[in-house]
Short mmCIF file of C-alpha atoms in Angstrom, two decimals:
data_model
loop_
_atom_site.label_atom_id
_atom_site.label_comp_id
_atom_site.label_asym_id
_atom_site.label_seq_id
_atom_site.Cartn_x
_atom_site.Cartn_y
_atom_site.Cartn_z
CA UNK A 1 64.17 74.14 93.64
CA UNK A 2 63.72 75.95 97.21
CA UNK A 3 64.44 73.48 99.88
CA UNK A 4 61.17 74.24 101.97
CA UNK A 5 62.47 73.15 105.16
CA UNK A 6 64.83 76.13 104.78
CA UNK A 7 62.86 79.40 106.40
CA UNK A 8 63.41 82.16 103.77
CA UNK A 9 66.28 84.43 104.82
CA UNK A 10 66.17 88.48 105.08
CA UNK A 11 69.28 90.62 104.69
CA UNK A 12 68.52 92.89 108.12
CA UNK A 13 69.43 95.99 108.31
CA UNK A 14 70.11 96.61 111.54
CA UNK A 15 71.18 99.72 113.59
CA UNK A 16 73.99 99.20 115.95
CA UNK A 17 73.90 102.24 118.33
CA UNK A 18 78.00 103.00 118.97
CA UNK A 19 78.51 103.03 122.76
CA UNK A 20 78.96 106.95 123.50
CA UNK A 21 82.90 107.65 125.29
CA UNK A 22 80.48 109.90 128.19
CA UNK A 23 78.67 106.41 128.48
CA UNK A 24 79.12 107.28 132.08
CA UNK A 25 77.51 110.26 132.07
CA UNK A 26 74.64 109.07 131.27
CA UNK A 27 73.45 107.17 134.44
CA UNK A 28 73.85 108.15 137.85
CA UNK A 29 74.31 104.33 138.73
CA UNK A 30 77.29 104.33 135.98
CA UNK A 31 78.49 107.06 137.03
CA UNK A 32 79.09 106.08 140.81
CA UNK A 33 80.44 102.77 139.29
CA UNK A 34 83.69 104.79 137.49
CA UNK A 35 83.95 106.93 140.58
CA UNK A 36 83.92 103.54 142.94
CA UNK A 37 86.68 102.13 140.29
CA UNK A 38 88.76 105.76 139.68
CA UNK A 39 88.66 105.77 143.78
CA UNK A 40 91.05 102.80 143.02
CA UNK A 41 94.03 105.32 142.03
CA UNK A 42 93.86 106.89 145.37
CA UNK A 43 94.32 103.49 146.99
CA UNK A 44 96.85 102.25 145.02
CA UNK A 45 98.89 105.85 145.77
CA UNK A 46 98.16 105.72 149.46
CA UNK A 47 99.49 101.74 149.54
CA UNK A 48 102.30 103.19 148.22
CA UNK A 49 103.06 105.93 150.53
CA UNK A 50 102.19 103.55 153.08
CA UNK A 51 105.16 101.18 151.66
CA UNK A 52 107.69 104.55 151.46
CA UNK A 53 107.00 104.81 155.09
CA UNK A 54 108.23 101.22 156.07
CA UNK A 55 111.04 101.61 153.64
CA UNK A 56 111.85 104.92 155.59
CA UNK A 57 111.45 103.33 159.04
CA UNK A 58 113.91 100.55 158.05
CA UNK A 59 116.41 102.55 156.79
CA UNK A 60 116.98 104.70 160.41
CA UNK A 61 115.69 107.28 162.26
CA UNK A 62 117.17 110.17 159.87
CA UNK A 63 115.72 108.71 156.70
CA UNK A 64 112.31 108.11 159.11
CA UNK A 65 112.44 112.05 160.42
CA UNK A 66 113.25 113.35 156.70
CA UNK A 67 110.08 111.55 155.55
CA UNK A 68 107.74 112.50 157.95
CA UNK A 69 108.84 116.11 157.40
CA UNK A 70 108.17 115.75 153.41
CA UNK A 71 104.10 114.46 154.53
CA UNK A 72 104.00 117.86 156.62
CA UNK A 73 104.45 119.78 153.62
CA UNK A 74 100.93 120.88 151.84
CA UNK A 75 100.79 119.44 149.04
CA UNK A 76 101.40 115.94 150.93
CA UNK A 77 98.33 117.02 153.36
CA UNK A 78 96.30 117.90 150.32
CA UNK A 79 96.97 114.82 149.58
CA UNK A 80 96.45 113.08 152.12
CA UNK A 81 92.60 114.54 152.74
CA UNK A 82 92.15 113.58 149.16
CA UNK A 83 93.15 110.35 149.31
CA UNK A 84 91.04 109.45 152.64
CA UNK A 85 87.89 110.66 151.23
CA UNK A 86 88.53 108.61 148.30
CA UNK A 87 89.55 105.58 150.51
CA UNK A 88 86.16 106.11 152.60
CA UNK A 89 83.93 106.00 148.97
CA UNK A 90 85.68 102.84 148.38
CA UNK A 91 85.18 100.97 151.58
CA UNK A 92 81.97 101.80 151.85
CA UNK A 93 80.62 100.90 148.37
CA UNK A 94 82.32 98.01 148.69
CA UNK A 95 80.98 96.93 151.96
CA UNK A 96 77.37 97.73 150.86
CA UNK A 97 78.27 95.35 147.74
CA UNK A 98 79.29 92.20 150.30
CA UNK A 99 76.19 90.72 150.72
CA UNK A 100 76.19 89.74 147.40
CA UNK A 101 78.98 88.44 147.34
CA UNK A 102 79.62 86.16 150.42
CA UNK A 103 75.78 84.18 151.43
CA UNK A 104 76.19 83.08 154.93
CA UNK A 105 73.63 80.46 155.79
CA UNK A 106 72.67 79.80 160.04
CA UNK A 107 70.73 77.30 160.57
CA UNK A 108 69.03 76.86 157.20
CA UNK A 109 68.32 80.38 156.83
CA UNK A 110 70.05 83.37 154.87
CA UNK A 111 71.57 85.60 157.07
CA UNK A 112 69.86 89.27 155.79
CA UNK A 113 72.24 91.11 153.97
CA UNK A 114 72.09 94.06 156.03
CA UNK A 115 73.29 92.17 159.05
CA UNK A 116 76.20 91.12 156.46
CA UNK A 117 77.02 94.75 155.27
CA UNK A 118 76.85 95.72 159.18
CA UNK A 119 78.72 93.47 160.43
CA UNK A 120 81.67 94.32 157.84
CA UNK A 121 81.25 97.90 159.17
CA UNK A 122 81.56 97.08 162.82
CA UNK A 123 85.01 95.14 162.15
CA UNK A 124 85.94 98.37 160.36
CA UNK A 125 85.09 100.22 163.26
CA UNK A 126 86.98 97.81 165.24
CA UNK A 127 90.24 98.02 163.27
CA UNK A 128 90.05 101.61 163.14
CA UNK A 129 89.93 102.34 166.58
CA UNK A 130 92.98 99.68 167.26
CA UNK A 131 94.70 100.94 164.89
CA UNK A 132 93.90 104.68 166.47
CA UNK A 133 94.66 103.19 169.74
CA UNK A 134 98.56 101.97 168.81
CA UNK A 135 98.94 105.26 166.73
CA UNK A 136 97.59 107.83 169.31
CA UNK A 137 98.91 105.88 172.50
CA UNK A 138 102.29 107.16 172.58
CA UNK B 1 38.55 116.10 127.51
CA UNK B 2 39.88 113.34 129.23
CA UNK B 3 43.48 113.00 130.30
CA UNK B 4 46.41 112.07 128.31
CA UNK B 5 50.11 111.44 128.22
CA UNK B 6 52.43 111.99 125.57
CA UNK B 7 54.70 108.40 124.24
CA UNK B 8 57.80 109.47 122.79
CA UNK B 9 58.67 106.54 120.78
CA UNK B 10 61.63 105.53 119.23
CA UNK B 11 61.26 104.48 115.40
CA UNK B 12 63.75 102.69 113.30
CA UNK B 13 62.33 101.89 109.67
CA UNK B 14 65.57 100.54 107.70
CA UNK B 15 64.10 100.72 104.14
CA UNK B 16 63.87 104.76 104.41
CA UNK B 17 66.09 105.66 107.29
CA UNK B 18 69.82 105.01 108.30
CA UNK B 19 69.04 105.38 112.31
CA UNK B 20 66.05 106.18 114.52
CA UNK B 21 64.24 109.17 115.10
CA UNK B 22 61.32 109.34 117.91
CA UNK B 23 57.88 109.97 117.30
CA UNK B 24 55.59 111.41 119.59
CA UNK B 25 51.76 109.77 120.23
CA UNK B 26 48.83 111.28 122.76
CA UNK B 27 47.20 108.32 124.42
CA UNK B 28 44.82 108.61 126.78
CA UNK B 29 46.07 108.48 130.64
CA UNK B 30 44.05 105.07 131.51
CA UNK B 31 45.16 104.31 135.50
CA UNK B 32 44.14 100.93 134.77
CA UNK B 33 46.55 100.67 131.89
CA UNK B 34 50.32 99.54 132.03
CA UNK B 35 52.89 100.81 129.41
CA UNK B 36 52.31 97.73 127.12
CA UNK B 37 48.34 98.78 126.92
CA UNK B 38 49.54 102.58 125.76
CA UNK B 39 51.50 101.23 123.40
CA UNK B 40 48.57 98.82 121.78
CA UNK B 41 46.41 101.62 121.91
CA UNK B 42 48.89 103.10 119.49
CA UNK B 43 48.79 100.40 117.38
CA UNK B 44 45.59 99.41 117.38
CA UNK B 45 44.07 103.11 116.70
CA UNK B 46 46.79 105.78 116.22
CA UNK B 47 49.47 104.27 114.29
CA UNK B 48 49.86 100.58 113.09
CA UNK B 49 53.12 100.01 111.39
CA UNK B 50 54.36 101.01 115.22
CA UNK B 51 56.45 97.72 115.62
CA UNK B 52 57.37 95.97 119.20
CA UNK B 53 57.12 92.36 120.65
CA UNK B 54 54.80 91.35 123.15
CA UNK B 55 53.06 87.58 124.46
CA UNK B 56 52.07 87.38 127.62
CA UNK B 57 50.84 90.44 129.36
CA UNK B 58 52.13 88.88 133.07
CA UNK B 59 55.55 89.44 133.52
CA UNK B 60 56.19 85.78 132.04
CA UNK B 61 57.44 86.01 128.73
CA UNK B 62 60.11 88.17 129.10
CA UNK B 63 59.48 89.71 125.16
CA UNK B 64 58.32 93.38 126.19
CA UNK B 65 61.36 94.67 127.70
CA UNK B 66 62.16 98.71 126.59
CA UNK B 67 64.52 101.61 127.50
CA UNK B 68 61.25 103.47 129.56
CA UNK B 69 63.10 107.03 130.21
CA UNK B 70 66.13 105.01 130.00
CA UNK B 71 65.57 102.45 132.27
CA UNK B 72 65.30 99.03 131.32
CA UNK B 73 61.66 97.76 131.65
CA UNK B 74 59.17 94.95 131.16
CA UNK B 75 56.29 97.10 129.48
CA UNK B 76 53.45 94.89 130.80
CA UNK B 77 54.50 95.02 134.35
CA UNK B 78 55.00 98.81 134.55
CA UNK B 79 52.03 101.12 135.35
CA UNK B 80 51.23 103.79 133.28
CA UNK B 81 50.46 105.71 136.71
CA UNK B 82 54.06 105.31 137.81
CA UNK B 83 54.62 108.51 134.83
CA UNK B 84 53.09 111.85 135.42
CA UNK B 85 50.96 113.03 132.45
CA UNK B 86 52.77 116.37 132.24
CA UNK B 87 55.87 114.91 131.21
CA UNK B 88 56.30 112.72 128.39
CA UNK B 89 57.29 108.87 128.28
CA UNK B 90 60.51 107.85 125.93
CA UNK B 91 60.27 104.62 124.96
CA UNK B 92 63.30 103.05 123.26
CA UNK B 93 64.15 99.35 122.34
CA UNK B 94 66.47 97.60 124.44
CA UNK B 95 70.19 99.26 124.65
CA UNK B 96 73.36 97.70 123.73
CA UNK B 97 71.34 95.46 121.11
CA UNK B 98 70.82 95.89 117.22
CA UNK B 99 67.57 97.24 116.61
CA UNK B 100 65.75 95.74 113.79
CA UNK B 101 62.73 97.84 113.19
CA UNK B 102 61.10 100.43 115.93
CA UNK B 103 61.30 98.24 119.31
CA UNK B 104 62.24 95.55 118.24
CA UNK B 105 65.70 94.02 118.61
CA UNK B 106 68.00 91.59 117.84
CA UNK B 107 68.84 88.87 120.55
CA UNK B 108 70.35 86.48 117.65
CA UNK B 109 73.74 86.88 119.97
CA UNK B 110 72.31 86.66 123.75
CA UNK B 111 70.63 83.33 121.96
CA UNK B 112 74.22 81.78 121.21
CA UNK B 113 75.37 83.23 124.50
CA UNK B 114 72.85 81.65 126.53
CA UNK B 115 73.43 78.08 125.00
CA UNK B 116 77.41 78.09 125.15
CA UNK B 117 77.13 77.65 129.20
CA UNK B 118 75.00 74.55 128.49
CA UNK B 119 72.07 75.29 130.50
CA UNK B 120 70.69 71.70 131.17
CA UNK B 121 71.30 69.27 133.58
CA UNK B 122 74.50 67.14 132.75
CA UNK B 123 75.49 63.71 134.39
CA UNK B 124 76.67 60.69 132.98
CA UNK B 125 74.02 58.34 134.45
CA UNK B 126 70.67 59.39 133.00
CA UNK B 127 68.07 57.06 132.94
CA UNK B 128 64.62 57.19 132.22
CA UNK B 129 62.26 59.11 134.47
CA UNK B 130 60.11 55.48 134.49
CA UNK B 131 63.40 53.72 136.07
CA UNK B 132 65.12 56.08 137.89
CA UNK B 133 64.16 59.17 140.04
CA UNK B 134 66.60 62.14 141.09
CA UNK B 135 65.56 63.58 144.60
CA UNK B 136 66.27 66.65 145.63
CA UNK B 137 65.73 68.31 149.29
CA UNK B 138 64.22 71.63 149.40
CA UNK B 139 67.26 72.96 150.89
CA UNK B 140 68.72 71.47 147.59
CA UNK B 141 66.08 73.10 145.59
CA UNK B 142 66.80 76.46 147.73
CA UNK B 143 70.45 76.97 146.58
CA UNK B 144 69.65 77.44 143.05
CA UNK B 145 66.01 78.03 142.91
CA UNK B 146 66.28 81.94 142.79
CA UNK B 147 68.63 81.92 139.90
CA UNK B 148 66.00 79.55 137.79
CA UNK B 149 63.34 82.00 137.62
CA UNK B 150 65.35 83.95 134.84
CA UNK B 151 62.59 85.16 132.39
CA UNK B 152 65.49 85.69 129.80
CA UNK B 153 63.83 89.41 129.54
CA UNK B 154 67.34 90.67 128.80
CA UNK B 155 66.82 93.51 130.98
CA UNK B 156 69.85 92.93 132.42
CA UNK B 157 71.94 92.96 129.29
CA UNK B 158 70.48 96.43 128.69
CA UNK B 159 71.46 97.56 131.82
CA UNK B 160 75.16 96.39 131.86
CA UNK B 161 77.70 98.52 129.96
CA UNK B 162 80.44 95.92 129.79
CA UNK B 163 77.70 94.16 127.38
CA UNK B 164 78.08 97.62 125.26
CA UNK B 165 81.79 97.72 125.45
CA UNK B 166 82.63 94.39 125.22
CA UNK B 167 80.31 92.58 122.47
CA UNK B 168 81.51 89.05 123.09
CA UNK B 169 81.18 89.07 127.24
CA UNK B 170 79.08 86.10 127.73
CA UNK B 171 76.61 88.54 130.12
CA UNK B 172 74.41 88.60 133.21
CA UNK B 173 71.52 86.21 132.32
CA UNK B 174 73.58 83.17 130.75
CA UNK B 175 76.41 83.61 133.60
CA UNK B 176 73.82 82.95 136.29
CA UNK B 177 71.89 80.36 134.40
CA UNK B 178 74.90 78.46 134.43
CA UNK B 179 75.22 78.73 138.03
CA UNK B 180 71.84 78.13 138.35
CA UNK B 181 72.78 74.23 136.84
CA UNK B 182 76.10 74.33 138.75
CA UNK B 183 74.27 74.43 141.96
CA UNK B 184 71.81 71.99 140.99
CA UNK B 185 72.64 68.61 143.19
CA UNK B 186 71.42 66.40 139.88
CA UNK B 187 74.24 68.27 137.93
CA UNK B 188 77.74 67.27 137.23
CA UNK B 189 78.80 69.91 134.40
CA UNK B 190 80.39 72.52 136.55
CA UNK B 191 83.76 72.04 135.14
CA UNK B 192 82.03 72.10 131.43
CA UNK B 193 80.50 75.22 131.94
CA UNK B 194 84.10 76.49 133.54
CA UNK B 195 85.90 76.24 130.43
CA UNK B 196 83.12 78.95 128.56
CA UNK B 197 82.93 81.03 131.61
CA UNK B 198 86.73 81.14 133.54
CA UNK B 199 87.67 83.40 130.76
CA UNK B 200 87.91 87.63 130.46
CA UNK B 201 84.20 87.37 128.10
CA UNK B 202 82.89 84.85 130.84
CA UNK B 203 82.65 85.46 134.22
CA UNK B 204 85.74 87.41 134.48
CA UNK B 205 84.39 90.15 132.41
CA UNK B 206 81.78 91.43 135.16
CA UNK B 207 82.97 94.47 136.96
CA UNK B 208 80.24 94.61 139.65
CA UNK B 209 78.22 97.67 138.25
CA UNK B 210 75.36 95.73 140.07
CA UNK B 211 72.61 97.17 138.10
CA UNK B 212 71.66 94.09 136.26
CA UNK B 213 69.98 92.99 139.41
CA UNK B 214 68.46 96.02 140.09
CA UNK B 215 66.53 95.71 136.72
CA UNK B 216 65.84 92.21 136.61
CA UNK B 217 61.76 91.82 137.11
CA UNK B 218 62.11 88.38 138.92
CA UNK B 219 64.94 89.17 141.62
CA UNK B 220 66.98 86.98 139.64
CA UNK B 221 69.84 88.60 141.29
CA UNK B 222 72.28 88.24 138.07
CA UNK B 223 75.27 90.23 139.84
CA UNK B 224 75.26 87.79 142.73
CA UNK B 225 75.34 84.82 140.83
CA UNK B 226 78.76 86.22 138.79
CA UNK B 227 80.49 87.16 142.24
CA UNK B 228 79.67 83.72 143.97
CA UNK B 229 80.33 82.06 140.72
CA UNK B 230 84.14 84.21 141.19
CA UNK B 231 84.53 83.42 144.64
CA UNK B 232 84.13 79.60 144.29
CA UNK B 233 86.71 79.57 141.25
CA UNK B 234 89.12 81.42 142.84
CA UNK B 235 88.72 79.56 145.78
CA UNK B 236 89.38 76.36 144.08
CA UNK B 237 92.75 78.08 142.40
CA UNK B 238 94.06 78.83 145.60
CA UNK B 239 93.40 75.14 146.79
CA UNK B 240 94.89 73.99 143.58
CA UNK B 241 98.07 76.09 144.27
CA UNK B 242 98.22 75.53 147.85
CA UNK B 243 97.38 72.39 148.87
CA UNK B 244 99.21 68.90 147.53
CA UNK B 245 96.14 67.23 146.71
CA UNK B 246 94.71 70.09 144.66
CA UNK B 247 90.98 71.40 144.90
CA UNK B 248 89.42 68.00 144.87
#
């Protein structure tokens, strides 16, 4: 005898809809996502470079002078104006995302995430220019 | 004649087909009408094995949500005026779920997911609401009280491809209903709910596509719960590692 406490059970047959490999391509918000993350590769080259440099530096003025003649060559410059525009997508998709991340509270009240995002920019700005400063200076 | 717009409407009937195929219905182009009242006009007059879920009518719910033109939606709270009538609506059931029949899907998984982070209040010294009382300021009430409204519309699992790619991440609703309890000041389950979610199909799995919260019909804000919920874990690792008496 059917317990009838027990709802009746139905074999479903469902359709599972397989996740596409262009899933990206699909959405312009997915889309920016995978360029925000692929942007990533350009970072992670240009730490590197940045590393080579100190390395070179360290090592004595020769090894210093041999490497900054390898960045003048075009490939390196190619490079170079890649990797900065990718650097620039980064930062600033990530600074737009802050807000959600960090929630600053003054005096009871949210601090508007624009001011957030903004205020991330201006220390940017800041940086950049003393970091232009030393670099330009002499 | 008066004015119509053409539905283009997923169907999925699993006795005679093995996966869906869209059918197309003319109903009329009603500016008082939202998306949910097209639909019943379909099947009410045009078609009525047309299958979808629907309560409420308010944005309260949460059982209408659809793919509208591929964009997660709460039928009921989407005019039918936002769509011109020269171009046709798709309507689709919810992506990255198994569809059962036509619209409807099923949420048998988001249902386990949502109880594993133990959405309740959890404290070792309950008493009886006639004997004891648990204040709470409204600044108390404040920290959490956006991530309580959650509908659980699961527009926000159709709009999140790690939920696609990875079938076990634990996903944007339940994540921030658990942080909606861990910031609760009458809670005391944060480090329960830690050992579901401090794990790659828990919090970890989130990679900040963000568009959960642009979706969400109650400005939940799902993505903002997952990063705050990562900051203040990884905050209390690096205490653990770096100070003697750990993150206590």
């Amino acid at each position: 005898m059917s317990n009838p406490s027990q709802a009746p059970t139905v074999d479903l047959k469902l359709y599972r809809r397989p996740m596409p490999f262009g899933w990206w391509l699909e959405n312009g918000a997915y889309f920016r996502f995978i360029a925000r993350e692929l942007t990533c590769i350009f970072v992670g080259l240009f730490t590197v470079l940045t590393l080579e440099l100190v390395q070179a530096v360290g090592r004595g003025p020769a090894p210093y002078a041999a490497f900054m003649a390898r960045l003048e060559g075009s490939a390196y410059i190619a490079f170079s104006l890649l990797a900065f525009a990718a650097v620039l997508y980064h930062a600033v998709t990530w600074f737009n995302l802050v807000p959600t991340t960090v929630v600053v509270r003054l005096g009871g009240e949210r601090v508007p995430d624009g001011l957030i995002a903004a205020a991330h920019f201006a220390a940017w700005a800041v940086a950049s220019l003393v970091v232009a400063f030393i670099v330009l200076r002499g | 004649m008066a004015e119509t717009i053409k539905l283009t409407v997923a169907r999925y009937r699993p006795e005679e087909q093995s996966e869906p195929t869209f059918q197309s219905y003319d109903v009329p182009y009603n500016k008082d009408w939202v998306l949910l009242d097209a639909l019943n006009h379909v099947k009410n007059e045009i078609d009525g094995s047309l299958t979808f879920r629907w309560s409420c009518r308010m944005g309260v719910c949460g059982s209408c949500g659809m793919m509208v033109n591929g964009v997660p939606k709460l039928t009921c709270a989407v005019p039918l005026t936002d769509y011109r009538p020269s171009e046709p609506v798709r309507i689709e059931p919810l992506q990255f779920f198994p569809v059962i029949r036509d619209l409807v899907v099923d949420i048998t998984s988001f249902l386990g997911k949502l109880s594993s982070v133990k959405p309740w209040i959890i404290r070792d010294d309950v008493e009886a609401t006639e004997v004891a009382e648990y204040r709470q300021s409204p600044a108390e009430l404040d920290d959490y009280k956006q991530f309580s409204m959650c509908i659980n519309c699961m527009l926000c699992y159709s709009a999140c491809p790690v939920v696609g790619l990875e079938s076990e991440f634990a996903g944007p609703a339940a994540i921030a209903l658990a942080q909606r309890y861990n910031l609760d000041s009458r809670d005391a389950g944060a480090e329960e709910r830690q050992d579901v979610l401090n794990e790659h199909e828990g919090m970890w799995g989130c990679t900040f596509v963000g568009e959960c919260t642009k979706v969400c019909p109650k400005n939940v804000d799902p993505a903002g719960a997952i990063q705050l919920y990562k900051m203040a874990t990884a905050q209390d690792w690096m205490k653990s590692m770096l100070l003697p008496w750990g993150a206590k």
